[in-house]
Amino acid sequence: MTLIDELQAIAKQAEADLAAKGADLEQVRVAYLGKKGKITTVLKSMKDLSIDEKKAVGQVGNQVRQQIQDSLVAMKAVQEKAAMDAKLQAETLDVTLPGTKPKLGNRHVLQQIMDEIESHFLGLGYQVIDDPIDSPEVETDEYNFERENLPKDHPARDMQDTFYVTPEILLRTQTSPVQSRALEKHDFSKGPLKMIAPGKVYRRDTDDATHSHQFHQVEGLVVGKNITMADLKGTLLSIMQELFGEKHQIRLRPSYFPFTEPSVEVDVSWNEVTEDTKPEDIRWIEVLGAGMTHPNVLKMDGVDPEEYSAFAFGLGPDRFAMLKYGVEDIRQFYLNDVRFLDQFNKRGN
């Protein structure tokens, strides 16, 4: 048998070994193509051949080597596909089984309070102004302070010292500027203006259990003819009873704000009040400020204080949430701790 015959026989044997069920491809590769493999052994025998015979044997040897290599690649692909098919078959997913229901979150407790406030005032015929155009968080000094009867040298500004972008541009300290813009646009021939302005405000407060440099506010304003303090008290009583319960009462105490005259601090009863409750047994807690809108404010917003009167108030949803749910640290609202937030269901209870 010539060397060429031996190489051709090796090629046939290699194909047979590769076709065998469960063939170990690495073992076949080493046996035929390794340094001590069958093809190498045959080719080492060419030393006694002539130049022409060496060329012929070498050419056949290369062809057989390439044929075996191609067969190894093809068989490897077949084995990998078979292994993947077996794995997929073993991991078949039964789509008829019920899926894992994702956990649904709730609205943030502060958003729940704000939604409750907005819903109440919408029921009273108020409009809610909270869009970015009419209620920007970056304000001018004119609308944030001067239009609220707080000129640049007014000492009350120190209580609301805030974050300035430029000497005339700042992060708003209250949502009162929204009221000024609404007054400029309102057509009183179509009736009084009744509005609330919810949103975020910013002040240079040191963060602690009861203060934050960023918090929420809902300011309200009613402007029309013959608006009185009685209208203000009735409005505030209705929202306090909406938030805390019908058996809670309010009281008004004289105070001072540059943008209202007269001004009042509003307290809500900590305990429920019935016909049998003695005045000395009522526990009060301050919750907001309010008053009759100052004539200067109306004038600066283009409203004649001789013809129209108004009342205004400012609610703090963060404070209301603390009171309603017994939260002792305002910072809890902003830590995004799911363990804390999960205590409040979709109704805010």
CSV table of C-alpha atoms in Angstrom, one decimal:
chain,number,residue,atom,x,y,z
A,1,MET,CA,0.0,0.0,0.0
A,2,THR,CA,1.4,3.4,-1.0
A,3,LEU,CA,1.5,6.4,1.2
A,4,ILE,CA,-1.3,8.0,-0.8
A,5,ASP,CA,-3.4,4.9,-0.3
A,6,GLU,CA,-2.7,5.1,3.5
A,7,LEU,CA,-3.8,8.8,3.5
A,8,GLN,CA,-7.0,8.0,1.7
A,9,ALA,CA,-7.7,5.2,4.1
A,10,ILE,CA,-7.1,7.6,7.1
A,11,ALA,CA,-9.6,10.0,5.6
A,12,LYS,CA,-12.3,7.4,5.4
A,13,GLN,CA,-11.6,6.2,8.9
A,14,ALA,CA,-11.7,9.7,10.3
A,15,GLU,CA,-15.1,10.3,8.6
A,16,ALA,CA,-16.4,7.1,10.2
A,17,ASP,CA,-15.1,8.1,13.7
A,18,LEU,CA,-16.7,11.5,13.4
A,19,ALA,CA,-20.0,10.0,12.3
A,20,ALA,CA,-20.1,7.7,15.3
A,21,LYS,CA,-22.8,8.6,17.9
A,22,GLY,CA,-21.4,10.7,20.7
A,23,ALA,CA,-18.0,11.1,19.0
A,24,ASP,CA,-15.4,13.0,21.1
A,25,LEU,CA,-14.3,15.6,18.6
A,26,GLU,CA,-11.2,16.6,20.5
A,27,GLN,CA,-10.1,13.0,20.8
A,28,VAL,CA,-10.6,12.6,17.0
A,29,ARG,CA,-8.7,15.8,16.2
A,30,VAL,CA,-5.7,14.7,18.3
A,31,ALA,CA,-5.7,11.2,16.9
A,32,TYR,CA,-5.6,12.4,13.2
A,33,LEU,CA,-4.2,16.0,13.2
A,34,GLY,CA,-2.1,16.1,16.3
A,35,LYS,CA,1.7,16.2,16.4
A,36,LYS,CA,1.7,12.4,16.9
A,37,GLY,CA,-1.4,11.8,14.8
A,38,LYS,CA,-1.9,9.4,11.9
A,39,ILE,CA,-1.4,12.0,9.2
A,40,THR,CA,1.9,13.2,10.7
A,41,THR,CA,3.1,9.7,11.0
A,42,VAL,CA,2.5,8.9,7.4
A,43,LEU,CA,4.1,12.1,6.1
A,44,LYS,CA,7.2,11.4,8.1
A,45,SER,CA,7.7,8.4,5.9
A,46,MET,CA,8.3,10.6,2.8
A,47,LYS,CA,12.0,10.9,3.4
A,48,ASP,CA,12.9,8.0,1.1
A,49,LEU,CA,10.7,9.2,-1.8
A,50,SER,CA,11.7,11.1,-4.9
A,51,ILE,CA,10.9,14.8,-5.2
A,52,ASP,CA,7.9,14.2,-7.5
A,53,GLU,CA,6.6,11.5,-5.2
A,54,LYS,CA,7.0,13.8,-2.2
A,55,LYS,CA,4.9,16.5,-4.0
A,56,ALA,CA,2.1,14.0,-4.8
A,57,VAL,CA,2.0,12.6,-1.3
A,58,GLY,CA,2.3,16.1,0.3
A,59,GLN,CA,-0.6,17.4,-1.8
A,60,VAL,CA,-2.9,14.5,-0.8
A,61,GLY,CA,-1.8,14.8,2.8
A,62,ASN,CA,-2.9,18.5,2.8
A,63,GLN,CA,-6.2,17.6,1.2
A,64,VAL,CA,-6.9,14.9,3.8
A,65,ARG,CA,-5.9,17.3,6.6
A,66,GLN,CA,-8.2,20.0,5.3
A,67,GLN,CA,-11.1,17.5,4.8
A,68,ILE,CA,-10.8,16.3,8.4
A,69,GLN,CA,-10.7,19.9,9.7
A,70,ASP,CA,-13.8,20.8,7.7
A,71,SER,CA,-15.6,17.7,9.0
A,72,LEU,CA,-14.6,18.6,12.6
A,73,VAL,CA,-16.1,22.1,12.3
A,74,ALA,CA,-19.3,20.8,10.7
A,75,MET,CA,-19.7,18.1,13.3
A,76,LYS,CA,-19.0,20.6,16.2
A,77,ALA,CA,-21.8,22.8,14.8
A,78,VAL,CA,-24.2,19.8,14.7
A,79,GLN,CA,-23.3,18.8,18.3
A,80,GLU,CA,-23.8,22.4,19.6
A,81,LYS,CA,-27.2,22.7,17.9
A,82,ALA,CA,-28.2,19.3,19.4
A,83,ALA,CA,-27.1,20.4,22.9
A,84,MET,CA,-29.0,23.7,22.5
A,85,ASP,CA,-32.2,21.9,21.3
A,86,ALA,CA,-32.0,19.6,24.3
A,87,LYS,CA,-31.5,22.5,26.7
A,88,LEU,CA,-34.5,24.4,25.2
A,89,GLN,CA,-36.6,21.3,25.4
A,90,ALA,CA,-35.7,20.8,29.1
A,91,GLU,CA,-36.4,24.5,29.9
A,92,THR,CA,-39.7,24.7,28.0
A,93,LEU,CA,-41.9,27.5,29.6
A,94,ASP,CA,-45.5,26.6,30.2
A,95,VAL,CA,-47.3,29.8,29.1
A,96,THR,CA,-50.5,28.6,30.6
A,97,LEU,CA,-49.2,29.1,34.1
A,98,PRO,CA,-50.2,32.4,35.8
A,99,GLY,CA,-47.5,35.1,35.6
A,100,THR,CA,-45.9,37.0,38.5
A,101,LYS,CA,-48.1,40.1,39.1
A,102,PRO,CA,-46.0,43.2,39.3
A,103,LYS,CA,-46.3,45.3,42.5
A,104,LEU,CA,-48.1,48.5,41.9
A,105,GLY,CA,-47.0,51.6,43.7
A,106,ASN,CA,-49.1,54.4,45.2
A,107,ARG,CA,-49.2,58.1,44.7
A,108,HIS,CA,-46.8,59.8,47.1
A,109,VAL,CA,-48.5,60.8,50.3
A,110,LEU,CA,-47.8,64.5,49.6
A,111,GLN,CA,-49.4,64.1,46.2
A,112,GLN,CA,-52.4,62.4,47.8
A,113,ILE,CA,-52.9,65.4,50.1
A,114,MET,CA,-52.5,67.9,47.2
A,115,ASP,CA,-55.0,65.9,45.1
A,116,GLU,CA,-57.4,66.0,48.0
A,117,ILE,CA,-57.1,69.7,48.4
A,118,GLU,CA,-57.4,70.3,44.6
A,119,SER,CA,-60.5,68.1,44.4
A,120,HIS,CA,-62.2,70.0,47.3
A,121,PHE,CA,-61.6,73.4,45.7
A,122,LEU,CA,-62.6,72.2,42.3
A,123,GLY,CA,-65.9,71.2,43.9
A,124,LEU,CA,-66.2,74.8,45.2
A,125,GLY,CA,-65.8,76.2,41.7
A,126,TYR,CA,-62.2,77.2,41.9
A,127,GLN,CA,-59.7,76.8,39.1
A,128,VAL,CA,-56.3,75.1,39.6
A,129,ILE,CA,-53.3,76.9,38.1
A,130,ASP,CA,-50.2,74.7,38.1
A,131,ASP,CA,-48.9,74.7,34.5
A,132,PRO,CA,-45.2,75.7,33.9
A,133,ILE,CA,-46.2,78.8,31.9
A,134,ASP,CA,-48.4,80.5,34.5
A,135,SER,CA,-46.8,78.8,37.5
A,136,PRO,CA,-43.0,78.9,37.0
A,137,GLU,CA,-40.7,77.8,39.8
A,138,VAL,CA,-38.0,80.3,38.6
A,139,GLU,CA,-39.5,83.7,39.3
A,140,THR,CA,-38.7,87.4,39.0
A,141,ASP,CA,-38.1,89.5,42.1
A,142,GLU,CA,-41.0,91.7,41.0
A,143,TYR,CA,-43.6,89.0,41.0
A,144,ASN,CA,-42.2,87.1,44.0
A,145,PHE,CA,-41.8,90.0,46.3
A,146,GLU,CA,-42.7,93.5,45.0
A,147,ARG,CA,-46.1,92.5,43.7
A,148,GLU,CA,-46.8,91.0,47.2
A,149,ASN,CA,-46.2,94.4,48.9
A,150,LEU,CA,-42.6,93.5,49.8
A,151,PRO,CA,-40.3,96.2,48.3
A,152,LYS,CA,-36.6,95.6,48.2
A,153,ASP,CA,-35.9,97.2,51.6
A,154,HIS,CA,-38.8,95.4,53.4
A,155,PRO,CA,-37.5,93.6,56.5
A,156,ALA,CA,-40.1,90.7,56.0
A,157,ARG,CA,-38.0,89.6,53.1
A,158,ASP,CA,-35.4,88.2,55.5
A,159,MET,CA,-37.9,85.6,56.6
A,160,GLN,CA,-38.0,84.3,53.0
A,161,ASP,CA,-34.4,84.7,51.9
A,162,THR,CA,-34.1,82.3,49.0
A,163,PHE,CA,-31.9,81.0,46.2
A,164,TYR,CA,-31.0,83.7,43.6
A,165,VAL,CA,-30.0,83.0,40.0
A,166,THR,CA,-29.3,86.7,39.4
A,167,PRO,CA,-30.2,89.8,41.6
A,168,GLU,CA,-33.6,89.8,39.9
A,169,ILE,CA,-34.2,86.1,39.2
A,170,LEU,CA,-34.8,83.6,42.0
A,171,LEU,CA,-36.5,80.3,43.0
A,172,ARG,CA,-39.9,81.3,44.2
A,173,THR,CA,-40.5,81.4,47.9
A,174,GLN,CA,-44.3,81.1,47.5
A,175,THR,CA,-46.9,80.5,44.8
A,176,SER,CA,-48.3,84.0,45.2
A,177,PRO,CA,-46.8,85.1,41.9
A,178,VAL,CA,-49.3,82.8,40.2
A,179,GLN,CA,-52.1,84.9,41.7
A,180,SER,CA,-50.7,88.1,40.2
A,181,ARG,CA,-50.5,86.6,36.7
A,182,ALA,CA,-54.1,85.3,37.0
A,183,LEU,CA,-55.4,88.7,38.1
A,184,GLU,CA,-53.7,90.3,35.1
A,185,LYS,CA,-55.5,88.0,32.7
A,186,HIS,CA,-58.9,87.7,34.5
A,187,ASP,CA,-62.0,89.3,32.9
A,188,PHE,CA,-64.2,90.4,35.8
A,189,SER,CA,-67.1,91.0,33.5
A,190,LYS,CA,-67.4,87.2,33.5
A,191,GLY,CA,-67.5,86.9,37.3
A,192,PRO,CA,-65.1,86.8,40.3
A,193,LEU,CA,-61.7,85.1,40.2
A,194,LYS,CA,-61.5,81.9,42.4
A,195,MET,CA,-58.3,80.0,42.1
A,196,ILE,CA,-55.7,77.9,43.9
A,197,ALA,CA,-52.0,77.7,43.0
A,198,PRO,CA,-50.3,74.4,44.1
A,199,GLY,CA,-46.6,73.8,43.6
A,200,LYS,CA,-43.1,73.6,45.0
A,201,VAL,CA,-41.4,76.5,46.7
A,202,TYR,CA,-37.9,77.2,48.0
A,203,ARG,CA,-36.5,79.0,51.1
A,204,ARG,CA,-33.2,79.1,52.7
A,205,ASP,CA,-34.2,77.0,55.7
A,206,THR,CA,-31.9,74.7,57.6
A,207,ASP,CA,-33.3,71.2,57.1
A,208,ASP,CA,-34.5,69.6,60.4
A,209,ALA,CA,-37.5,67.7,61.6
A,210,THR,CA,-40.0,70.5,60.8
A,211,HIS,CA,-38.2,72.5,58.1
A,212,SER,CA,-37.0,71.9,54.6
A,213,HIS,CA,-35.4,74.1,51.9
A,214,GLN,CA,-37.9,72.8,49.5
A,215,PHE,CA,-41.6,72.1,50.3
A,216,HIS,CA,-45.1,72.3,48.8
A,217,GLN,CA,-47.6,75.1,49.0
A,218,VAL,CA,-51.2,75.6,47.9
A,219,GLU,CA,-52.2,79.3,47.8
A,220,GLY,CA,-55.7,80.4,47.3
A,221,LEU,CA,-57.3,83.6,46.1
A,222,VAL,CA,-60.8,84.9,45.7
A,223,VAL,CA,-61.4,88.3,44.2
A,224,GLY,CA,-64.8,89.8,43.6
A,225,LYS,CA,-67.4,92.3,44.8
A,226,ASN,CA,-68.4,92.2,48.5
A,227,ILE,CA,-65.9,89.5,49.5
A,228,THR,CA,-65.6,89.4,53.3
A,229,MET,CA,-63.7,87.8,56.2
A,230,ALA,CA,-66.8,85.6,56.7
A,231,ASP,CA,-66.3,84.1,53.2
A,232,LEU,CA,-62.7,83.4,54.1
A,233,LYS,CA,-63.6,81.7,57.4
A,234,GLY,CA,-66.2,79.6,55.8
A,235,THR,CA,-63.8,78.5,53.1
A,236,LEU,CA,-61.0,77.6,55.5
A,237,LEU,CA,-63.4,75.7,57.8
A,238,SER,CA,-64.6,73.6,54.8
A,239,ILE,CA,-61.1,72.6,53.8
A,240,MET,CA,-60.0,71.8,57.3
A,241,GLN,CA,-63.0,69.6,57.9
A,242,GLU,CA,-62.4,67.9,54.5
A,243,LEU,CA,-58.8,67.0,55.6
A,244,PHE,CA,-59.2,66.3,59.3
A,245,GLY,CA,-62.9,65.5,59.8
A,246,GLU,CA,-66.2,67.3,60.3
A,247,LYS,CA,-65.8,67.5,64.1
A,248,HIS,CA,-62.8,69.6,63.9
A,249,GLN,CA,-63.1,73.4,64.3
A,250,ILE,CA,-60.9,76.4,63.4
A,251,ARG,CA,-60.1,79.7,65.1
A,252,LEU,CA,-58.6,82.9,63.7
A,253,ARG,CA,-56.0,84.9,65.5
A,254,PRO,CA,-54.8,88.4,64.5
A,255,SER,CA,-51.4,88.4,62.8
A,256,TYR,CA,-49.4,90.4,60.2
A,257,PHE,CA,-48.5,89.6,56.6
A,258,PRO,CA,-47.4,92.4,54.2
A,259,PHE,CA,-49.8,91.1,51.5
A,260,THR,CA,-53.0,90.9,53.6
A,261,GLU,CA,-54.8,93.4,55.8
A,262,PRO,CA,-56.3,92.3,58.1
A,263,SER,CA,-54.2,89.2,58.5
A,264,VAL,CA,-54.9,86.1,60.6
A,265,GLU,CA,-53.2,82.9,61.7
A,266,VAL,CA,-55.5,79.9,61.4
A,267,ASP,CA,-55.5,77.2,64.1
A,268,VAL,CA,-57.3,73.8,63.8
A,269,SER,CA,-58.5,71.9,66.8
A,270,TRP,CA,-56.3,68.9,67.6
A,271,ASN,CA,-59.2,67.0,69.1
A,272,GLU,CA,-62.7,66.6,67.9
A,273,VAL,CA,-65.2,69.3,69.1
A,274,THR,CA,-68.8,68.6,69.9
A,275,GLU,CA,-71.6,70.5,71.6
A,276,ASP,CA,-70.4,69.2,75.0
A,277,THR,CA,-66.8,70.2,74.5
A,278,LYS,CA,-65.7,73.0,76.8
A,279,PRO,CA,-63.6,75.8,75.2
A,280,GLU,CA,-60.8,75.2,77.7
A,281,ASP,CA,-60.6,71.5,76.6
A,282,ILE,CA,-60.0,72.3,72.9
A,283,ARG,CA,-56.4,71.9,71.9
A,284,TRP,CA,-55.3,74.1,69.0
A,285,ILE,CA,-52.5,73.9,66.5
A,286,GLU,CA,-51.5,76.6,64.0
A,287,VAL,CA,-51.7,75.3,60.4
A,288,LEU,CA,-51.8,78.3,58.0
A,289,GLY,CA,-51.9,82.0,57.4
A,290,ALA,CA,-54.6,84.0,55.6
A,291,GLY,CA,-56.3,87.4,55.4
A,292,MET,CA,-58.0,90.0,53.2
A,293,THR,CA,-55.8,90.9,50.3
A,294,HIS,CA,-54.0,94.2,50.8
A,295,PRO,CA,-55.3,97.1,48.6
A,296,ASN,CA,-51.7,97.7,47.4
A,297,VAL,CA,-51.5,94.2,46.1
A,298,LEU,CA,-54.8,94.6,44.2
A,299,LYS,CA,-53.6,97.9,42.7
A,300,MET,CA,-50.3,96.5,41.5
A,301,ASP,CA,-52.2,93.7,39.8
A,302,GLY,CA,-54.5,96.2,38.0
A,303,VAL,CA,-57.6,95.7,40.3
A,304,ASP,CA,-59.5,98.6,41.8
A,305,PRO,CA,-59.7,98.0,45.6
A,306,GLU,CA,-62.6,100.4,45.8
A,307,GLU,CA,-64.7,98.2,43.6
A,308,TYR,CA,-63.3,94.7,44.4
A,309,SER,CA,-62.2,93.0,47.6
A,310,ALA,CA,-60.4,89.7,48.1
A,311,PHE,CA,-59.1,87.1,50.5
A,312,ALA,CA,-56.1,84.9,50.2
A,313,PHE,CA,-54.6,81.9,52.1
A,314,GLY,CA,-51.7,79.6,52.0
A,315,LEU,CA,-51.8,75.9,52.8
A,316,GLY,CA,-48.8,73.6,53.4
A,317,PRO,CA,-49.5,70.1,52.2
A,318,ASP,CA,-46.3,68.8,53.9
A,319,ARG,CA,-47.5,70.1,57.3
A,320,PHE,CA,-51.0,68.8,56.8
A,321,ALA,CA,-49.6,65.3,56.0
A,322,MET,CA,-47.5,65.4,59.1
A,323,LEU,CA,-50.5,66.3,61.2
A,324,LYS,CA,-52.9,63.9,59.6
A,325,TYR,CA,-50.7,60.9,59.7
A,326,GLY,CA,-48.5,61.6,62.8
A,327,VAL,CA,-45.3,62.0,60.8
A,328,GLU,CA,-42.7,63.5,63.2
A,329,ASP,CA,-39.9,64.3,60.6
A,330,ILE,CA,-40.6,66.1,57.4
A,331,ARG,CA,-37.5,64.6,55.8
A,332,GLN,CA,-39.2,61.3,55.7
A,333,PHE,CA,-41.3,62.5,52.8
A,334,TYR,CA,-38.1,63.0,50.6
A,335,LEU,CA,-36.0,60.0,51.4
A,336,ASN,CA,-37.8,57.7,49.0
A,337,ASP,CA,-37.9,54.9,51.6
A,338,VAL,CA,-40.5,52.4,50.3
A,339,ARG,CA,-41.0,51.1,53.8
A,340,PHE,CA,-42.2,54.5,54.9
A,341,LEU,CA,-44.3,55.3,51.8
A,342,ASP,CA,-46.0,51.9,51.7
A,343,GLN,CA,-47.9,52.9,54.9
A,344,PHE,CA,-50.2,55.1,52.8
A,345,ASN,CA,-52.6,53.4,50.4
A,346,LYS,CA,-54.2,54.9,47.4
A,347,ARG,CA,-56.7,56.8,49.5
A,348,GLY,CA,-54.0,58.2,51.7
A,349,ASN,CA,-55.2,56.4,54.8
